[in-house]
Short mmCIF file of N, CA and C in Angstrom, two decimals:
data_model
loop_
_atom_site.label_atom_id
_atom_site.label_comp_id
_atom_site.label_asym_id
_atom_site.label_seq_id
_atom_site.Cartn_x
_atom_site.Cartn_y
_atom_site.Cartn_z
N GLY A 26 -0.68 3.06 -8.44
CA GLY A 26 -1.82 2.41 -7.75
C GLY A 26 -2.59 1.61 -8.76
N MET A 27 -3.43 0.91 -8.06
CA MET A 27 -4.49 -0.03 -9.00
C MET A 27 -5.73 0.71 -9.21
N ASP A 28 -6.19 0.50 -10.37
CA ASP A 28 -7.59 0.87 -10.66
C ASP A 28 -8.58 -0.06 -10.23
N PHE A 29 -9.83 0.36 -10.49
CA PHE A 29 -10.96 -0.57 -10.08
C PHE A 29 -10.84 -1.99 -10.55
N ASN A 30 -10.69 -2.26 -11.93
CA ASN A 30 -10.57 -3.56 -12.30
C ASN A 30 -9.48 -4.43 -11.68
N HIS A 31 -8.31 -3.89 -11.63
CA HIS A 31 -7.13 -4.63 -10.93
C HIS A 31 -7.53 -4.84 -9.49
N SER A 32 -8.17 -3.92 -8.81
CA SER A 32 -8.52 -4.01 -7.40
C SER A 32 -9.43 -5.19 -7.17
N PHE A 33 -10.51 -5.26 -8.10
CA PHE A 33 -11.42 -6.32 -8.11
C PHE A 33 -10.87 -7.58 -8.32
N ALA A 34 -10.08 -7.67 -9.31
CA ALA A 34 -9.43 -9.03 -9.69
C ALA A 34 -8.58 -9.51 -8.40
N THR A 35 -7.66 -8.53 -7.98
CA THR A 35 -6.77 -8.86 -6.91
C THR A 35 -7.56 -9.37 -5.72
N TYR A 36 -8.63 -8.54 -5.35
CA TYR A 36 -9.30 -9.07 -4.24
C TYR A 36 -9.97 -10.45 -4.47
N CYS A 37 -10.55 -10.66 -5.45
CA CYS A 37 -11.24 -11.90 -5.73
C CYS A 37 -10.31 -13.18 -5.78
N ILE A 38 -9.14 -12.96 -6.42
CA ILE A 38 -8.09 -14.02 -6.44
C ILE A 38 -7.43 -14.41 -5.01
N ALA A 39 -7.27 -13.26 -4.39
CA ALA A 39 -6.75 -13.42 -3.03
C ALA A 39 -7.76 -14.06 -2.15
N LYS A 40 -9.12 -13.72 -2.17
CA LYS A 40 -10.05 -14.33 -1.41
C LYS A 40 -10.28 -15.87 -1.78
N LYS A 41 -10.13 -16.08 -3.21
CA LYS A 41 -10.12 -17.66 -3.56
C LYS A 41 -9.06 -18.32 -2.99
N VAL A 42 -7.79 -17.90 -3.21
CA VAL A 42 -6.65 -18.67 -2.86
C VAL A 42 -6.59 -18.67 -1.42
N SER A 43 -6.81 -17.62 -0.68
CA SER A 43 -6.71 -17.51 0.87
C SER A 43 -5.36 -18.07 1.23
N PRO A 44 -4.37 -17.32 0.93
CA PRO A 44 -3.02 -17.65 1.45
C PRO A 44 -2.89 -17.35 2.85
N GLN A 45 -1.98 -18.16 3.44
CA GLN A 45 -1.58 -17.79 4.90
C GLN A 45 -0.60 -16.70 4.96
N PHE A 46 0.14 -16.45 3.88
CA PHE A 46 1.21 -15.50 4.02
C PHE A 46 1.27 -14.68 2.71
N ILE A 47 1.24 -13.34 2.82
CA ILE A 47 1.32 -12.39 1.64
C ILE A 47 2.49 -11.57 1.66
N VAL A 48 3.23 -11.36 0.70
CA VAL A 48 4.36 -10.44 0.57
C VAL A 48 3.89 -9.37 -0.42
N GLU A 49 3.76 -8.20 -0.06
CA GLU A 49 3.46 -6.99 -0.91
C GLU A 49 4.75 -6.29 -1.14
N SER A 50 5.29 -6.27 -2.33
CA SER A 50 6.41 -5.52 -2.77
C SER A 50 5.91 -4.22 -3.31
N GLY A 51 6.12 -3.02 -2.54
CA GLY A 51 5.77 -1.79 -3.20
C GLY A 51 4.47 -1.45 -2.43
N VAL A 52 4.38 -0.53 -1.38
CA VAL A 52 2.98 -0.24 -0.87
C VAL A 52 2.43 0.95 -1.35
N TRP A 53 3.14 1.84 -1.71
CA TRP A 53 2.80 3.22 -2.06
C TRP A 53 1.75 3.87 -1.04
N LYS A 54 0.66 4.03 -1.41
CA LYS A 54 -0.28 4.59 -0.50
C LYS A 54 -1.03 3.61 0.41
N GLY A 55 -0.99 2.25 0.19
CA GLY A 55 -1.54 1.30 1.06
C GLY A 55 -2.79 0.66 0.65
N HIS A 56 -3.38 1.00 -0.61
CA HIS A 56 -4.52 0.55 -1.07
C HIS A 56 -4.58 -0.95 -1.36
N SER A 57 -3.52 -1.52 -1.79
CA SER A 57 -3.62 -3.06 -1.97
C SER A 57 -3.36 -3.74 -0.65
N THR A 58 -2.62 -3.01 0.27
CA THR A 58 -2.61 -3.63 1.57
C THR A 58 -3.96 -3.89 2.21
N TRP A 59 -4.79 -2.86 2.10
CA TRP A 59 -6.20 -2.74 2.56
C TRP A 59 -6.91 -3.95 1.95
N LEU A 60 -6.73 -4.01 0.62
CA LEU A 60 -7.53 -5.18 -0.12
C LEU A 60 -7.09 -6.66 0.29
N PHE A 61 -5.87 -6.75 0.58
CA PHE A 61 -5.31 -8.12 1.10
C PHE A 61 -5.94 -8.31 2.51
N GLU A 62 -5.94 -7.21 3.42
CA GLU A 62 -6.41 -7.48 4.62
C GLU A 62 -8.01 -7.77 4.70
N GLN A 63 -8.74 -7.14 3.84
CA GLN A 63 -10.07 -7.46 3.63
C GLN A 63 -10.36 -8.90 3.17
N ALA A 64 -9.54 -9.27 2.14
CA ALA A 64 -9.77 -10.55 1.40
C ALA A 64 -9.29 -11.79 2.26
N CYS A 65 -8.14 -11.52 2.90
CA CYS A 65 -7.45 -12.53 3.58
C CYS A 65 -7.33 -12.16 5.09
N PRO A 66 -8.25 -12.04 6.05
CA PRO A 66 -8.04 -11.43 7.31
C PRO A 66 -7.13 -12.38 8.30
N LEU A 67 -6.89 -13.55 7.91
CA LEU A 67 -6.05 -14.34 8.85
C LEU A 67 -4.66 -14.44 8.17
N ALA A 68 -4.44 -13.99 7.26
CA ALA A 68 -3.01 -14.08 6.49
C ALA A 68 -2.06 -13.08 7.31
N ASP A 69 -0.83 -13.60 7.29
CA ASP A 69 0.26 -12.94 7.76
C ASP A 69 0.73 -11.93 6.48
N ILE A 70 0.82 -10.57 6.61
CA ILE A 70 1.14 -9.73 5.40
C ILE A 70 2.46 -8.92 5.73
N ILE A 71 3.39 -9.20 4.79
CA ILE A 71 4.71 -8.45 4.91
C ILE A 71 4.74 -7.44 3.83
N CYS A 72 4.89 -6.14 4.20
CA CYS A 72 4.78 -5.10 3.10
C CYS A 72 6.27 -4.73 3.12
N ILE A 73 6.79 -4.55 1.80
CA ILE A 73 8.20 -4.12 1.63
C ILE A 73 8.00 -2.95 0.70
N ASP A 74 8.55 -1.76 1.34
CA ASP A 74 8.66 -0.46 0.57
C ASP A 74 9.76 0.36 1.06
N PRO A 75 10.70 0.76 0.21
CA PRO A 75 11.73 1.54 0.72
C PRO A 75 11.39 3.11 1.02
N ARG A 76 10.26 3.53 0.52
CA ARG A 76 9.81 4.73 0.82
C ARG A 76 8.41 4.94 1.49
N PRO A 77 8.32 4.61 2.84
CA PRO A 77 7.14 4.62 3.58
C PRO A 77 6.54 5.97 3.65
N ASP A 78 7.09 7.12 3.33
CA ASP A 78 6.49 8.25 3.55
C ASP A 78 5.39 8.65 2.66
N PHE A 79 5.07 7.77 1.50
CA PHE A 79 4.01 8.11 0.72
C PHE A 79 2.86 7.31 1.37
N ARG A 80 2.89 6.49 2.23
CA ARG A 80 1.75 5.60 2.74
C ARG A 80 0.80 6.36 3.33
N GLN A 81 -0.53 6.24 3.03
CA GLN A 81 -1.60 6.81 3.53
C GLN A 81 -2.33 5.94 4.57
N TYR A 82 -2.41 4.70 4.25
CA TYR A 82 -3.04 3.64 5.09
C TYR A 82 -2.04 2.71 5.74
N THR A 83 -2.01 2.57 6.92
CA THR A 83 -1.19 1.61 7.74
C THR A 83 -1.90 0.54 8.25
N SER A 84 -1.79 -0.68 8.07
CA SER A 84 -2.67 -1.79 8.67
C SER A 84 -1.92 -2.25 9.94
N ASN A 85 -2.82 -2.56 10.92
CA ASN A 85 -2.38 -3.19 12.10
C ASN A 85 -2.06 -4.65 11.90
N GLN A 86 -2.65 -5.17 10.88
CA GLN A 86 -2.37 -6.58 10.58
C GLN A 86 -1.00 -6.84 9.87
N ALA A 87 -0.61 -5.93 9.24
CA ALA A 87 0.63 -6.13 8.48
C ALA A 87 1.88 -5.66 9.15
N SER A 88 2.99 -6.25 8.77
CA SER A 88 4.28 -5.73 9.29
C SER A 88 5.15 -5.09 8.08
N TYR A 89 5.84 -4.03 8.31
CA TYR A 89 6.35 -3.32 7.36
C TYR A 89 7.76 -3.33 7.38
N ARG A 90 8.50 -3.36 6.20
CA ARG A 90 9.91 -3.59 6.03
C ARG A 90 10.41 -2.58 4.87
N THR A 91 11.65 -1.91 5.15
CA THR A 91 12.10 -0.92 4.34
C THR A 91 13.28 -1.46 3.54
N GLU A 92 13.93 -2.50 3.95
CA GLU A 92 15.18 -2.89 3.30
C GLU A 92 14.69 -3.80 2.22
N ASP A 93 15.83 -3.97 1.26
CA ASP A 93 15.70 -4.56 -0.15
C ASP A 93 15.18 -6.02 0.30
N PHE A 94 14.39 -6.51 -0.70
CA PHE A 94 13.78 -7.77 -0.69
C PHE A 94 14.96 -8.83 -0.37
N GLY A 95 15.91 -8.86 -1.22
CA GLY A 95 16.89 -9.67 -1.05
C GLY A 95 17.71 -9.71 0.18
N MET A 96 17.60 -8.66 0.88
CA MET A 96 18.52 -8.55 2.31
C MET A 96 17.58 -9.02 3.43
N ILE A 97 16.33 -9.36 3.14
CA ILE A 97 15.53 -9.94 4.45
C ILE A 97 15.75 -11.36 4.54
N ASP A 98 15.82 -11.56 5.94
CA ASP A 98 16.14 -13.17 6.31
C ASP A 98 14.61 -13.75 6.38
N TRP A 99 14.47 -14.62 5.35
CA TRP A 99 13.17 -15.19 5.21
C TRP A 99 12.96 -16.52 5.88
N SER A 100 13.89 -16.74 6.83
CA SER A 100 13.90 -18.16 7.58
C SER A 100 12.78 -18.33 8.55
N PHE A 101 12.09 -17.07 8.88
CA PHE A 101 10.90 -17.11 9.72
C PHE A 101 9.68 -17.76 9.02
N VAL A 102 9.78 -17.87 7.72
CA VAL A 102 8.52 -18.36 7.08
C VAL A 102 8.61 -19.83 6.99
N GLU A 103 7.59 -20.51 7.41
CA GLU A 103 7.59 -21.92 7.35
C GLU A 103 7.13 -22.45 6.06
N PRO A 104 7.72 -23.29 5.42
CA PRO A 104 7.29 -23.95 4.19
C PRO A 104 6.20 -24.85 4.45
N ASP A 105 5.20 -24.91 3.53
CA ASP A 105 4.08 -25.93 3.53
C ASP A 105 4.40 -27.19 3.66
#
């Protein structure tokens, strides 16, 4: 998980960049998912984690995948 300094930096960068689409690889307890959700409330968030049993926070804004990153069909993502 992230400590305070990494959490603060992640939040500030995400807020400044304001991406439309975020891919989080490795969710663990869900802390960074929550940060992205707060910093970028309009972003589509895809969370990839093969072990969802550790997750303590589940976002209604994010979609969750358990398959390997390379096995996901990313054709639904529209390029800029």
